[in-house]
Amino acid sequence: MLNSLVFSIALTSGFIWDDIGSKKALVCELKQLEVCLSQLPPSARKQLPNTQLIQMSLGARAAMVLPLKHVDVAGVLVTDFSQLPLKRSVNWGEGDFSLSLNRQDELTYWHELGHLQAIEALKTMNAEISSPFQHEWLADIYLIWRIAKETNSLSLAWQQYHRRNIDVMANVAFMSHWSVPIMSQALARYSAKELTAFNSFNTFLADFWPTIALPTADSLAEFSSLIQRTFGAGTVQPLPEYMYWRKPALGHYFKPTLIKLMGQTDAVQWLVDQSMDQDGSSLKPRL
């Protein structure tokens, strides 16, 4: 694995290679993209569009991944860490709240690497990624495992969990990246010590996979509607009857983040007022 110091030093050259199972991933800085892509074998390079189209696809994002079908190269990661935010903010009827974001270059890198790691891991299970949403939650599951391996803690994993919640609170367009329903299962099931005991992502995923309860497309659509009605612009009053059947689960997913933003007392009271803490459950961080 590439530690953060080596990563920082290596990117001064504009590119690095990292391991993806038996393959490699090429990591390119945007400002040296043309030189970086020239490191690819011709059979891999011809699968990619020209550099201008890649730059347009990246847009204002800090990183993106381009998977390849190649015997040696799993894909390309393009990075522009100047675009990384230092915090995430949300405003709804209870006021303005923000979350400081730490070590975003590493977390962004590990998440994007997770897209490629997930493709290779599923191949060992004779499976394939079936949707963009599955791609995102698998990348975040890899991120949880990688954080534990690199830091011996899950603090940064909880930061990612909170960020995913805050993103959808601020804009439900981020539902495509709302990996919280699966992240919550991993964070409840494993401690950092237990995760570090898995010597590879493949072995971790093989252990976790049979236990995963996946949300249906209908349930995600209902969560999206409930989130919009609860946190969307102009929402100032509780809606006790609106999608009441989804409220306990949504409260469960959001409770750790609301406690982080509002404090324990205010968060619990708000959840009660919203009929979202009916069973009194909470997801307790395992560090």
PDB file of C-alpha atoms in Angstrom:
ATOM      1  CA  MET A   1       0.000   0.000   0.000  1.00  0.00           C
ATOM      2  CA  LEU A   2       1.081   3.539  -0.683  1.00  0.00           C
ATOM      3  CA  ASN A   3       1.337   5.615   2.480  1.00  0.00           C
ATOM      4  CA  SER A   4       0.474   9.308   2.499  1.00  0.00           C
ATOM      5  CA  LEU A   5       4.071  10.558   2.612  1.00  0.00           C
ATOM      6  CA  VAL A   6       5.111   8.466  -0.383  1.00  0.00           C
ATOM      7  CA  PHE A   7       1.906   9.487  -2.153  1.00  0.00           C
ATOM      8  CA  SER A   8       2.637  13.190  -1.656  1.00  0.00           C
ATOM      9  CA  ILE A   9       6.210  12.839  -2.848  1.00  0.00           C
ATOM     10  CA  ALA A  10       5.327  10.617  -5.817  1.00  0.00           C
ATOM     11  CA  LEU A  11       2.699  12.968  -7.191  1.00  0.00           C
ATOM     12  CA  THR A  12       5.314  15.699  -7.608  1.00  0.00           C
ATOM     13  CA  SER A  13       6.308  13.772 -10.739  1.00  0.00           C
ATOM     14  CA  GLY A  14       2.727  14.007 -11.983  1.00  0.00           C
ATOM     15  CA  PHE A  15       1.934  10.298 -11.820  1.00  0.00           C
ATOM     16  CA  ILE A  16       2.251   7.138  -9.749  1.00  0.00           C
ATOM     17  CA  TRP A  17       1.322   3.480 -10.145  1.00  0.00           C
ATOM     18  CA  ASP A  18      -0.637   1.747  -7.390  1.00  0.00           C
ATOM     19  CA  ASP A  19      -1.633  -1.882  -6.924  1.00  0.00           C
ATOM     20  CA  ILE A  20      -5.132  -3.165  -7.756  1.00  0.00           C
ATOM     21  CA  GLY A  21      -4.951  -6.878  -7.020  1.00  0.00           C
ATOM     22  CA  SER A  22      -2.691  -8.375  -9.680  1.00  0.00           C
ATOM     23  CA  LYS A  23      -3.017  -5.237 -11.821  1.00  0.00           C
ATOM     24  CA  LYS A  24      -1.893  -1.613 -11.566  1.00  0.00           C
ATOM     25  CA  ALA A  25      -3.697   1.708 -11.583  1.00  0.00           C
ATOM     26  CA  LEU A  26      -2.140   4.814 -13.062  1.00  0.00           C
ATOM     27  CA  VAL A  27      -2.736   7.954 -10.978  1.00  0.00           C
ATOM     28  CA  CYS A  28      -2.428  11.226 -12.910  1.00  0.00           C
ATOM     29  CA  GLU A  29      -2.385  14.821 -11.792  1.00  0.00           C
ATOM     30  CA  LEU A  30      -4.594  16.889 -14.065  1.00  0.00           C
ATOM     31  CA  LYS A  31      -1.898  19.467 -14.768  1.00  0.00           C
ATOM     32  CA  GLN A  32       0.388  16.747 -16.168  1.00  0.00           C
ATOM     33  CA  LEU A  33      -2.294  14.562 -17.715  1.00  0.00           C
ATOM     34  CA  GLU A  34      -0.794  14.244 -21.198  1.00  0.00           C
ATOM     35  CA  VAL A  35       2.608  13.154 -19.883  1.00  0.00           C
ATOM     36  CA  CYS A  36       0.993  10.807 -17.398  1.00  0.00           C
ATOM     37  CA  LEU A  37      -1.212   9.052 -19.939  1.00  0.00           C
ATOM     38  CA  SER A  38       1.836   8.439 -22.111  1.00  0.00           C
ATOM     39  CA  GLN A  39       2.943   5.934 -19.442  1.00  0.00           C
ATOM     40  CA  LEU A  40       0.097   3.622 -20.452  1.00  0.00           C
ATOM     41  CA  PRO A  41       0.601   0.732 -22.852  1.00  0.00           C
ATOM     42  CA  PRO A  42      -0.884   1.669 -26.270  1.00  0.00           C
ATOM     43  CA  SER A  43      -3.555  -1.023 -25.895  1.00  0.00           C
ATOM     44  CA  ALA A  44      -4.745   0.681 -22.691  1.00  0.00           C
ATOM     45  CA  ARG A  45      -4.385   4.277 -23.888  1.00  0.00           C
ATOM     46  CA  LYS A  46      -6.606   3.704 -26.914  1.00  0.00           C
ATOM     47  CA  GLN A  47      -9.524   2.852 -24.583  1.00  0.00           C
ATOM     48  CA  LEU A  48      -9.531   6.404 -23.233  1.00  0.00           C
ATOM     49  CA  PRO A  49     -10.804   9.608 -24.853  1.00  0.00           C
ATOM     50  CA  ASN A  50      -8.427  12.486 -25.570  1.00  0.00           C
ATOM     51  CA  THR A  51      -7.132  14.623 -22.718  1.00  0.00           C
ATOM     52  CA  GLN A  52      -9.537  17.485 -23.459  1.00  0.00           C
ATOM     53  CA  LEU A  53     -12.568  15.236 -23.042  1.00  0.00           C
ATOM     54  CA  ILE A  54     -11.115  13.776 -19.838  1.00  0.00           C
ATOM     55  CA  GLN A  55     -10.623  17.299 -18.468  1.00  0.00           C
ATOM     56  CA  MET A  56     -14.206  18.186 -19.372  1.00  0.00           C
ATOM     57  CA  SER A  57     -15.481  15.034 -17.658  1.00  0.00           C
ATOM     58  CA  LEU A  58     -13.565  15.852 -14.480  1.00  0.00           C
ATOM     59  CA  GLY A  59     -15.105  19.320 -14.369  1.00  0.00           C
ATOM     60  CA  ALA A  60     -14.923  20.833 -10.891  1.00  0.00           C
ATOM     61  CA  ARG A  61     -14.406  17.502  -9.153  1.00  0.00           C
ATOM     62  CA  ALA A  62     -11.226  16.711  -7.245  1.00  0.00           C
ATOM     63  CA  ALA A  63     -10.828  13.240  -8.764  1.00  0.00           C
ATOM     64  CA  MET A  64     -12.401  10.651 -11.007  1.00  0.00           C
ATOM     65  CA  VAL A  65     -11.648   7.097 -12.072  1.00  0.00           C
ATOM     66  CA  LEU A  66     -11.589   5.618 -15.571  1.00  0.00           C
ATOM     67  CA  PRO A  67     -11.768   1.799 -15.451  1.00  0.00           C
ATOM     68  CA  LEU A  68     -10.058  -0.128 -18.245  1.00  0.00           C
ATOM     69  CA  LYS A  69     -10.433  -3.626 -19.628  1.00  0.00           C
ATOM     70  CA  HIS A  70      -6.782  -4.588 -19.774  1.00  0.00           C
ATOM     71  CA  VAL A  71      -4.715  -7.522 -18.630  1.00  0.00           C
ATOM     72  CA  ASP A  72      -2.263  -5.346 -16.672  1.00  0.00           C
ATOM     73  CA  VAL A  73      -3.910  -1.959 -16.073  1.00  0.00           C
ATOM     74  CA  ALA A  74      -7.091  -1.746 -13.986  1.00  0.00           C
ATOM     75  CA  GLY A  75      -7.710   1.901 -14.755  1.00  0.00           C
ATOM     76  CA  VAL A  76      -6.653   5.522 -14.469  1.00  0.00           C
ATOM     77  CA  LEU A  77      -7.296   7.963 -11.637  1.00  0.00           C
ATOM     78  CA  VAL A  78      -7.230  11.669 -12.521  1.00  0.00           C
ATOM     79  CA  THR A  79      -6.759  14.086  -9.619  1.00  0.00           C
ATOM     80  CA  ASP A  80      -7.062  17.828  -9.107  1.00  0.00           C
ATOM     81  CA  PHE A  81      -6.758  18.225  -5.357  1.00  0.00           C
ATOM     82  CA  SER A  82      -6.979  22.020  -5.624  1.00  0.00           C
ATOM     83  CA  GLN A  83     -10.750  21.422  -5.895  1.00  0.00           C
ATOM     84  CA  LEU A  84     -11.008  19.680  -2.513  1.00  0.00           C
ATOM     85  CA  PRO A  85     -13.362  21.336   0.012  1.00  0.00           C
ATOM     86  CA  LEU A  86     -12.251  22.041   3.586  1.00  0.00           C
ATOM     87  CA  LYS A  87     -15.748  21.683   4.993  1.00  0.00           C
ATOM     88  CA  ARG A  88     -19.317  20.694   4.170  1.00  0.00           C
ATOM     89  CA  SER A  89     -22.223  22.881   5.248  1.00  0.00           C
ATOM     90  CA  VAL A  90     -25.982  22.554   5.468  1.00  0.00           C
ATOM     91  CA  ASN A  91     -28.764  24.942   6.379  1.00  0.00           C
ATOM     92  CA  TRP A  92     -32.320  23.967   7.248  1.00  0.00           C
ATOM     93  CA  GLY A  93     -34.996  25.079   9.703  1.00  0.00           C
ATOM     94  CA  GLU A  94     -32.720  24.515  12.712  1.00  0.00           C
ATOM     95  CA  GLY A  95     -29.913  26.815  11.480  1.00  0.00           C
ATOM     96  CA  ASP A  96     -26.517  26.625   9.778  1.00  0.00           C
ATOM     97  CA  PHE A  97     -24.208  23.699  10.470  1.00  0.00           C
ATOM     98  CA  SER A  98     -20.843  22.669   9.063  1.00  0.00           C
ATOM     99  CA  LEU A  99     -18.390  19.787   9.279  1.00  0.00           C
ATOM    100  CA  SER A 100     -14.643  20.279   8.909  1.00  0.00           C
ATOM    101  CA  LEU A 101     -13.069  17.785   6.512  1.00  0.00           C
ATOM    102  CA  ASN A 102      -9.640  16.388   7.321  1.00  0.00           C
ATOM    103  CA  ARG A 103      -7.137  14.561   5.097  1.00  0.00           C
ATOM    104  CA  GLN A 104      -9.307  14.986   2.034  1.00  0.00           C
ATOM    105  CA  ASP A 105      -6.537  14.277  -0.466  1.00  0.00           C
ATOM    106  CA  GLU A 106      -5.987  10.798   0.971  1.00  0.00           C
ATOM    107  CA  LEU A 107      -9.685  10.023   1.474  1.00  0.00           C
ATOM    108  CA  THR A 108     -10.534  11.158  -2.041  1.00  0.00           C
ATOM    109  CA  TYR A 109      -7.690   9.085  -3.450  1.00  0.00           C
ATOM    110  CA  TRP A 110      -8.670   5.972  -1.480  1.00  0.00           C
ATOM    111  CA  HIS A 111     -12.332   6.319  -2.444  1.00  0.00           C
ATOM    112  CA  GLU A 112     -11.533   6.584  -6.154  1.00  0.00           C
ATOM    113  CA  LEU A 113      -9.089   3.693  -5.857  1.00  0.00           C
ATOM    114  CA  GLY A 114     -11.936   1.790  -4.236  1.00  0.00           C
ATOM    115  CA  HIS A 115     -13.893   1.856  -7.487  1.00  0.00           C
ATOM    116  CA  LEU A 116     -11.157  -0.162  -9.171  1.00  0.00           C
ATOM    117  CA  GLN A 117     -10.550  -2.364  -6.140  1.00  0.00           C
ATOM    118  CA  ALA A 118     -14.251  -3.238  -6.062  1.00  0.00           C
ATOM    119  CA  ILE A 119     -14.289  -4.296  -9.717  1.00  0.00           C
ATOM    120  CA  GLU A 120     -11.370  -6.656  -9.143  1.00  0.00           C
ATOM    121  CA  ALA A 121     -12.734  -7.947  -5.827  1.00  0.00           C
ATOM    122  CA  LEU A 122     -16.091  -8.857  -7.354  1.00  0.00           C
ATOM    123  CA  LYS A 123     -14.344 -10.740 -10.132  1.00  0.00           C
ATOM    124  CA  THR A 124     -12.913 -13.095  -7.508  1.00  0.00           C
ATOM    125  CA  MET A 125     -16.517 -13.683  -6.378  1.00  0.00           C
ATOM    126  CA  ASN A 126     -17.739 -14.262  -9.949  1.00  0.00           C
ATOM    127  CA  ALA A 127     -19.825 -11.098  -9.752  1.00  0.00           C
ATOM    128  CA  GLU A 128     -19.984  -7.722 -11.471  1.00  0.00           C
ATOM    129  CA  ILE A 129     -21.032  -4.241 -10.388  1.00  0.00           C
ATOM    130  CA  SER A 130     -24.607  -3.751 -11.524  1.00  0.00           C
ATOM    131  CA  SER A 131     -25.317  -0.040 -10.940  1.00  0.00           C
ATOM    132  CA  PRO A 132     -23.645   3.349 -10.327  1.00  0.00           C
ATOM    133  CA  PHE A 133     -25.039   3.323  -6.767  1.00  0.00           C
ATOM    134  CA  GLN A 134     -23.378  -0.039  -6.075  1.00  0.00           C
ATOM    135  CA  HIS A 135     -20.139   1.396  -7.465  1.00  0.00           C
ATOM    136  CA  GLU A 136     -20.315   4.237  -4.928  1.00  0.00           C
ATOM    137  CA  TRP A 137     -21.104   2.206  -1.836  1.00  0.00           C
ATOM    138  CA  LEU A 138     -18.459  -0.374  -2.694  1.00  0.00           C
ATOM    139  CA  ALA A 139     -15.902   2.440  -3.027  1.00  0.00           C
ATOM    140  CA  ASP A 140     -16.905   3.747   0.399  1.00  0.00           C
ATOM    141  CA  ILE A 141     -16.724   0.245   1.896  1.00  0.00           C
ATOM    142  CA  TYR A 142     -13.188  -0.002   0.532  1.00  0.00           C
ATOM    143  CA  LEU A 143     -12.527   3.425   2.038  1.00  0.00           C
ATOM    144  CA  ILE A 144     -13.624   2.222   5.488  1.00  0.00           C
ATOM    145  CA  TRP A 145     -11.283  -0.773   5.284  1.00  0.00           C
ATOM    146  CA  ARG A 146      -8.410   1.346   3.950  1.00  0.00           C
ATOM    147  CA  ILE A 147      -8.835   3.980   6.679  1.00  0.00           C
ATOM    148  CA  ALA A 148      -8.669   1.280   9.344  1.00  0.00           C
ATOM    149  CA  LYS A 149      -5.540  -0.216   7.784  1.00  0.00           C
ATOM    150  CA  GLU A 150      -3.804   3.139   7.409  1.00  0.00           C
ATOM    151  CA  THR A 151      -4.837   4.847  10.666  1.00  0.00           C
ATOM    152  CA  ASN A 152      -5.871   2.073  13.120  1.00  0.00           C
ATOM    153  CA  SER A 153      -9.000   4.135  13.732  1.00  0.00           C
ATOM    154  CA  LEU A 154     -12.440   4.689  12.224  1.00  0.00           C
ATOM    155  CA  SER A 155     -12.614   8.427  12.924  1.00  0.00           C
ATOM    156  CA  LEU A 156     -12.096   9.335   9.262  1.00  0.00           C
ATOM    157  CA  ALA A 157     -14.623   6.692   8.231  1.00  0.00           C
ATOM    158  CA  TRP A 158     -17.193   8.435  10.422  1.00  0.00           C
ATOM    159  CA  GLN A 159     -16.207  11.718   8.796  1.00  0.00           C
ATOM    160  CA  GLN A 160     -17.074  10.183   5.414  1.00  0.00           C
ATOM    161  CA  TYR A 161     -20.347   8.877   6.847  1.00  0.00           C
ATOM    162  CA  HIS A 162     -21.269  12.365   8.098  1.00  0.00           C
ATOM    163  CA  ARG A 163     -20.230  13.931   4.798  1.00  0.00           C
ATOM    164  CA  ARG A 164     -22.530  11.625   2.834  1.00  0.00           C
ATOM    165  CA  ASN A 165     -25.450  12.565   5.087  1.00  0.00           C
ATOM    166  CA  ILE A 166     -24.723  16.285   4.953  1.00  0.00           C
ATOM    167  CA  ASP A 167     -24.442  16.180   1.183  1.00  0.00           C
ATOM    168  CA  VAL A 168     -27.971  14.770   0.769  1.00  0.00           C
ATOM    169  CA  MET A 169     -29.347  17.049   3.467  1.00  0.00           C
ATOM    170  CA  ALA A 170     -28.059  19.996   1.447  1.00  0.00           C
ATOM    171  CA  ASN A 171     -29.032  18.591  -1.963  1.00  0.00           C
ATOM    172  CA  VAL A 172     -30.860  15.339  -2.701  1.00  0.00           C
ATOM    173  CA  ALA A 173     -29.060  15.200  -6.042  1.00  0.00           C
ATOM    174  CA  PHE A 174     -26.304  13.536  -3.984  1.00  0.00           C
ATOM    175  CA  MET A 175     -28.522  10.482  -3.395  1.00  0.00           C
ATOM    176  CA  SER A 176     -26.445   8.702  -6.039  1.00  0.00           C
ATOM    177  CA  HIS A 177     -23.557   8.793  -3.536  1.00  0.00           C
ATOM    178  CA  TRP A 178     -25.599   8.193  -0.352  1.00  0.00           C
ATOM    179  CA  SER A 179     -23.763   5.048   0.746  1.00  0.00           C
ATOM    180  CA  VAL A 180     -24.850   5.516   4.374  1.00  0.00           C
ATOM    181  CA  PRO A 181     -27.293   2.546   4.476  1.00  0.00           C
ATOM    182  CA  ILE A 182     -24.390   0.184   3.719  1.00  0.00           C
ATOM    183  CA  MET A 183     -21.658   2.114   5.540  1.00  0.00           C
ATOM    184  CA  SER A 184     -23.786   1.988   8.687  1.00  0.00           C
ATOM    185  CA  GLN A 185     -23.795  -1.810   8.563  1.00  0.00           C
ATOM    186  CA  ALA A 186     -20.020  -2.010   8.211  1.00  0.00           C
ATOM    187  CA  LEU A 187     -19.404   0.519  10.986  1.00  0.00           C
ATOM    188  CA  ALA A 188     -21.780  -1.291  13.325  1.00  0.00           C
ATOM    189  CA  ARG A 189     -20.345  -4.740  12.542  1.00  0.00           C
ATOM    190  CA  TYR A 190     -16.577  -4.108  12.597  1.00  0.00           C
ATOM    191  CA  SER A 191     -14.153  -2.267  14.835  1.00  0.00           C
ATOM    192  CA  ALA A 192     -10.931  -0.807  13.469  1.00  0.00           C
ATOM    193  CA  LYS A 193      -9.011  -3.687  15.029  1.00  0.00           C
ATOM    194  CA  GLU A 194     -11.258  -6.240  13.347  1.00  0.00           C
ATOM    195  CA  LEU A 195     -10.848  -4.533   9.980  1.00  0.00           C
ATOM    196  CA  THR A 196      -7.075  -4.422  10.227  1.00  0.00           C
ATOM    197  CA  ALA A 197      -7.106  -8.191  10.747  1.00  0.00           C
ATOM    198  CA  PHE A 198      -8.212  -8.637   7.112  1.00  0.00           C
ATOM    199  CA  ASN A 199      -5.032  -8.696   5.064  1.00  0.00           C
ATOM    200  CA  SER A 200      -6.791  -7.581   1.882  1.00  0.00           C
ATOM    201  CA  PHE A 201      -9.952  -5.838   0.783  1.00  0.00           C
ATOM    202  CA  ASN A 202     -10.999  -9.044  -0.958  1.00  0.00           C
ATOM    203  CA  THR A 203     -11.014 -11.013   2.294  1.00  0.00           C
ATOM    204  CA  PHE A 204     -12.894  -8.239   4.089  1.00  0.00           C
ATOM    205  CA  LEU A 205     -15.514  -7.983   1.349  1.00  0.00           C
ATOM    206  CA  ALA A 206     -15.953 -11.754   1.253  1.00  0.00           C
ATOM    207  CA  ASP A 207     -16.708 -11.679   4.986  1.00  0.00           C
ATOM    208  CA  PHE A 208     -19.036  -8.674   4.827  1.00  0.00           C
ATOM    209  CA  TRP A 209     -20.853  -9.481   1.566  1.00  0.00           C
ATOM    210  CA  PRO A 210     -23.208 -12.228   2.803  1.00  0.00           C
ATOM    211  CA  THR A 211     -24.474  -9.999   5.631  1.00  0.00           C
ATOM    212  CA  ILE A 212     -25.256  -6.856   3.616  1.00  0.00           C
ATOM    213  CA  ALA A 213     -28.888  -5.730   3.567  1.00  0.00           C
ATOM    214  CA  LEU A 214     -29.287  -3.659   0.416  1.00  0.00           C
ATOM    215  CA  PRO A 215     -31.920  -0.937   0.081  1.00  0.00           C
ATOM    216  CA  THR A 216     -34.294  -1.368  -2.839  1.00  0.00           C
ATOM    217  CA  ALA A 217     -34.724   1.232  -5.564  1.00  0.00           C
ATOM    218  CA  ASP A 218     -38.178   2.010  -4.149  1.00  0.00           C
ATOM    219  CA  SER A 219     -36.860   2.519  -0.615  1.00  0.00           C
ATOM    220  CA  LEU A 220     -34.087   4.832  -1.873  1.00  0.00           C
ATOM    221  CA  ALA A 221     -36.667   6.851  -3.786  1.00  0.00           C
ATOM    222  CA  GLU A 222     -38.775   7.154  -0.630  1.00  0.00           C
ATOM    223  CA  PHE A 223     -35.752   8.133   1.457  1.00  0.00           C
ATOM    224  CA  SER A 224     -34.923  10.773  -1.146  1.00  0.00           C
ATOM    225  CA  SER A 225     -38.422  12.232  -0.976  1.00  0.00           C
ATOM    226  CA  LEU A 226     -38.410  12.201   2.832  1.00  0.00           C
ATOM    227  CA  ILE A 227     -34.996  13.866   3.001  1.00  0.00           C
ATOM    228  CA  GLN A 228     -36.150  16.571   0.583  1.00  0.00           C
ATOM    229  CA  ARG A 229     -39.331  17.231   2.560  1.00  0.00           C
ATOM    230  CA  THR A 230     -37.412  17.283   5.846  1.00  0.00           C
ATOM    231  CA  PHE A 231     -34.330  19.326   4.983  1.00  0.00           C
ATOM    232  CA  GLY A 232     -35.236  21.047   1.705  1.00  0.00           C
ATOM    233  CA  ALA A 233     -35.469  24.796   1.272  1.00  0.00           C
ATOM    234  CA  GLY A 234     -38.511  26.300   2.945  1.00  0.00           C
ATOM    235  CA  THR A 235     -39.105  23.376   5.315  1.00  0.00           C
ATOM    236  CA  VAL A 236     -39.752  24.864   8.751  1.00  0.00           C
ATOM    237  CA  GLN A 237     -42.258  22.556  10.445  1.00  0.00           C
ATOM    238  CA  PRO A 238     -42.422  18.858  11.343  1.00  0.00           C
ATOM    239  CA  LEU A 239     -44.266  16.536   8.984  1.00  0.00           C
ATOM    240  CA  PRO A 240     -45.263  13.715  11.358  1.00  0.00           C
ATOM    241  CA  GLU A 241     -47.375  11.700   8.910  1.00  0.00           C
ATOM    242  CA  TYR A 242     -45.272  12.090   5.759  1.00  0.00           C
ATOM    243  CA  MET A 243     -43.722   8.696   4.892  1.00  0.00           C
ATOM    244  CA  TYR A 244     -43.930   7.718   8.546  1.00  0.00           C
ATOM    245  CA  TRP A 245     -42.909   4.164   7.678  1.00  0.00           C
ATOM    246  CA  ARG A 246     -39.429   5.369   6.570  1.00  0.00           C
ATOM    247  CA  LYS A 247     -38.822   7.756   9.466  1.00  0.00           C
ATOM    248  CA  PRO A 248     -37.361   5.318  12.048  1.00  0.00           C
ATOM    249  CA  ALA A 249     -34.764   4.048   9.562  1.00  0.00           C
ATOM    250  CA  LEU A 250     -33.881   7.542   8.370  1.00  0.00           C
ATOM    251  CA  GLY A 251     -33.536   8.689  11.966  1.00  0.00           C
ATOM    252  CA  HIS A 252     -31.221   5.738  12.601  1.00  0.00           C
ATOM    253  CA  TYR A 253     -29.018   6.687   9.646  1.00  0.00           C
ATOM    254  CA  PHE A 254     -28.953  10.405  10.457  1.00  0.00           C
ATOM    255  CA  LYS A 255     -28.691  10.311  14.246  1.00  0.00           C
ATOM    256  CA  PRO A 256     -24.869  10.087  14.479  1.00  0.00           C
ATOM    257  CA  THR A 257     -24.499  12.986  12.028  1.00  0.00           C
ATOM    258  CA  LEU A 258     -27.085  15.155  13.747  1.00  0.00           C
ATOM    259  CA  ILE A 259     -25.385  14.541  17.091  1.00  0.00           C
ATOM    260  CA  LYS A 260     -22.094  15.571  15.493  1.00  0.00           C
ATOM    261  CA  LEU A 261     -23.642  18.775  14.124  1.00  0.00           C
ATOM    262  CA  MET A 262     -26.128  19.743  16.852  1.00  0.00           C
ATOM    263  CA  GLY A 263     -24.955  18.022  20.011  1.00  0.00           C
ATOM    264  CA  GLN A 264     -26.604  15.067  21.753  1.00  0.00           C
ATOM    265  CA  THR A 265     -29.497  16.854  23.483  1.00  0.00           C
ATOM    266  CA  ASP A 266     -30.638  19.016  20.562  1.00  0.00           C
ATOM    267  CA  ALA A 267     -30.247  16.193  18.046  1.00  0.00           C
ATOM    268  CA  VAL A 268     -32.301  13.724  20.063  1.00  0.00           C
ATOM    269  CA  GLN A 269     -35.024  16.298  20.701  1.00  0.00           C
ATOM    270  CA  TRP A 270     -35.168  17.215  17.026  1.00  0.00           C
ATOM    271  CA  LEU A 271     -35.483  13.543  16.039  1.00  0.00           C
ATOM    272  CA  VAL A 272     -38.316  13.100  18.533  1.00  0.00           C
ATOM    273  CA  ASP A 273     -40.069  16.191  17.161  1.00  0.00           C
ATOM    274  CA  GLN A 274     -39.762  14.742  13.656  1.00  0.00           C
ATOM    275  CA  SER A 275     -41.064  11.309  14.740  1.00  0.00           C
ATOM    276  CA  MET A 276     -37.699   9.853  13.707  1.00  0.00           C
ATOM    277  CA  ASP A 277     -36.554   8.408  17.023  1.00  0.00           C
ATOM    278  CA  GLN A 278     -39.494   6.161  17.753  1.00  0.00           C
ATOM    279  CA  ASP A 279     -37.428   3.180  18.848  1.00  0.00           C
ATOM    280  CA  GLY A 280     -34.739   5.229  20.591  1.00  0.00           C
ATOM    281  CA  SER A 281     -32.021   3.504  18.583  1.00  0.00           C
ATOM    282  CA  SER A 282     -28.707   5.042  17.666  1.00  0.00           C
ATOM    283  CA  LEU A 283     -25.692   3.917  15.718  1.00  0.00           C
ATOM    284  CA  LYS A 284     -22.836   4.024  18.202  1.00  0.00           C
ATOM    285  CA  PRO A 285     -19.409   4.646  16.655  1.00  0.00           C
ATOM    286  CA  ARG A 286     -16.947   1.765  16.994  1.00  0.00           C
ATOM    287  CA  LEU A 287     -13.455   3.179  17.114  1.00  0.00           C
TER     288      LEU A 287
END
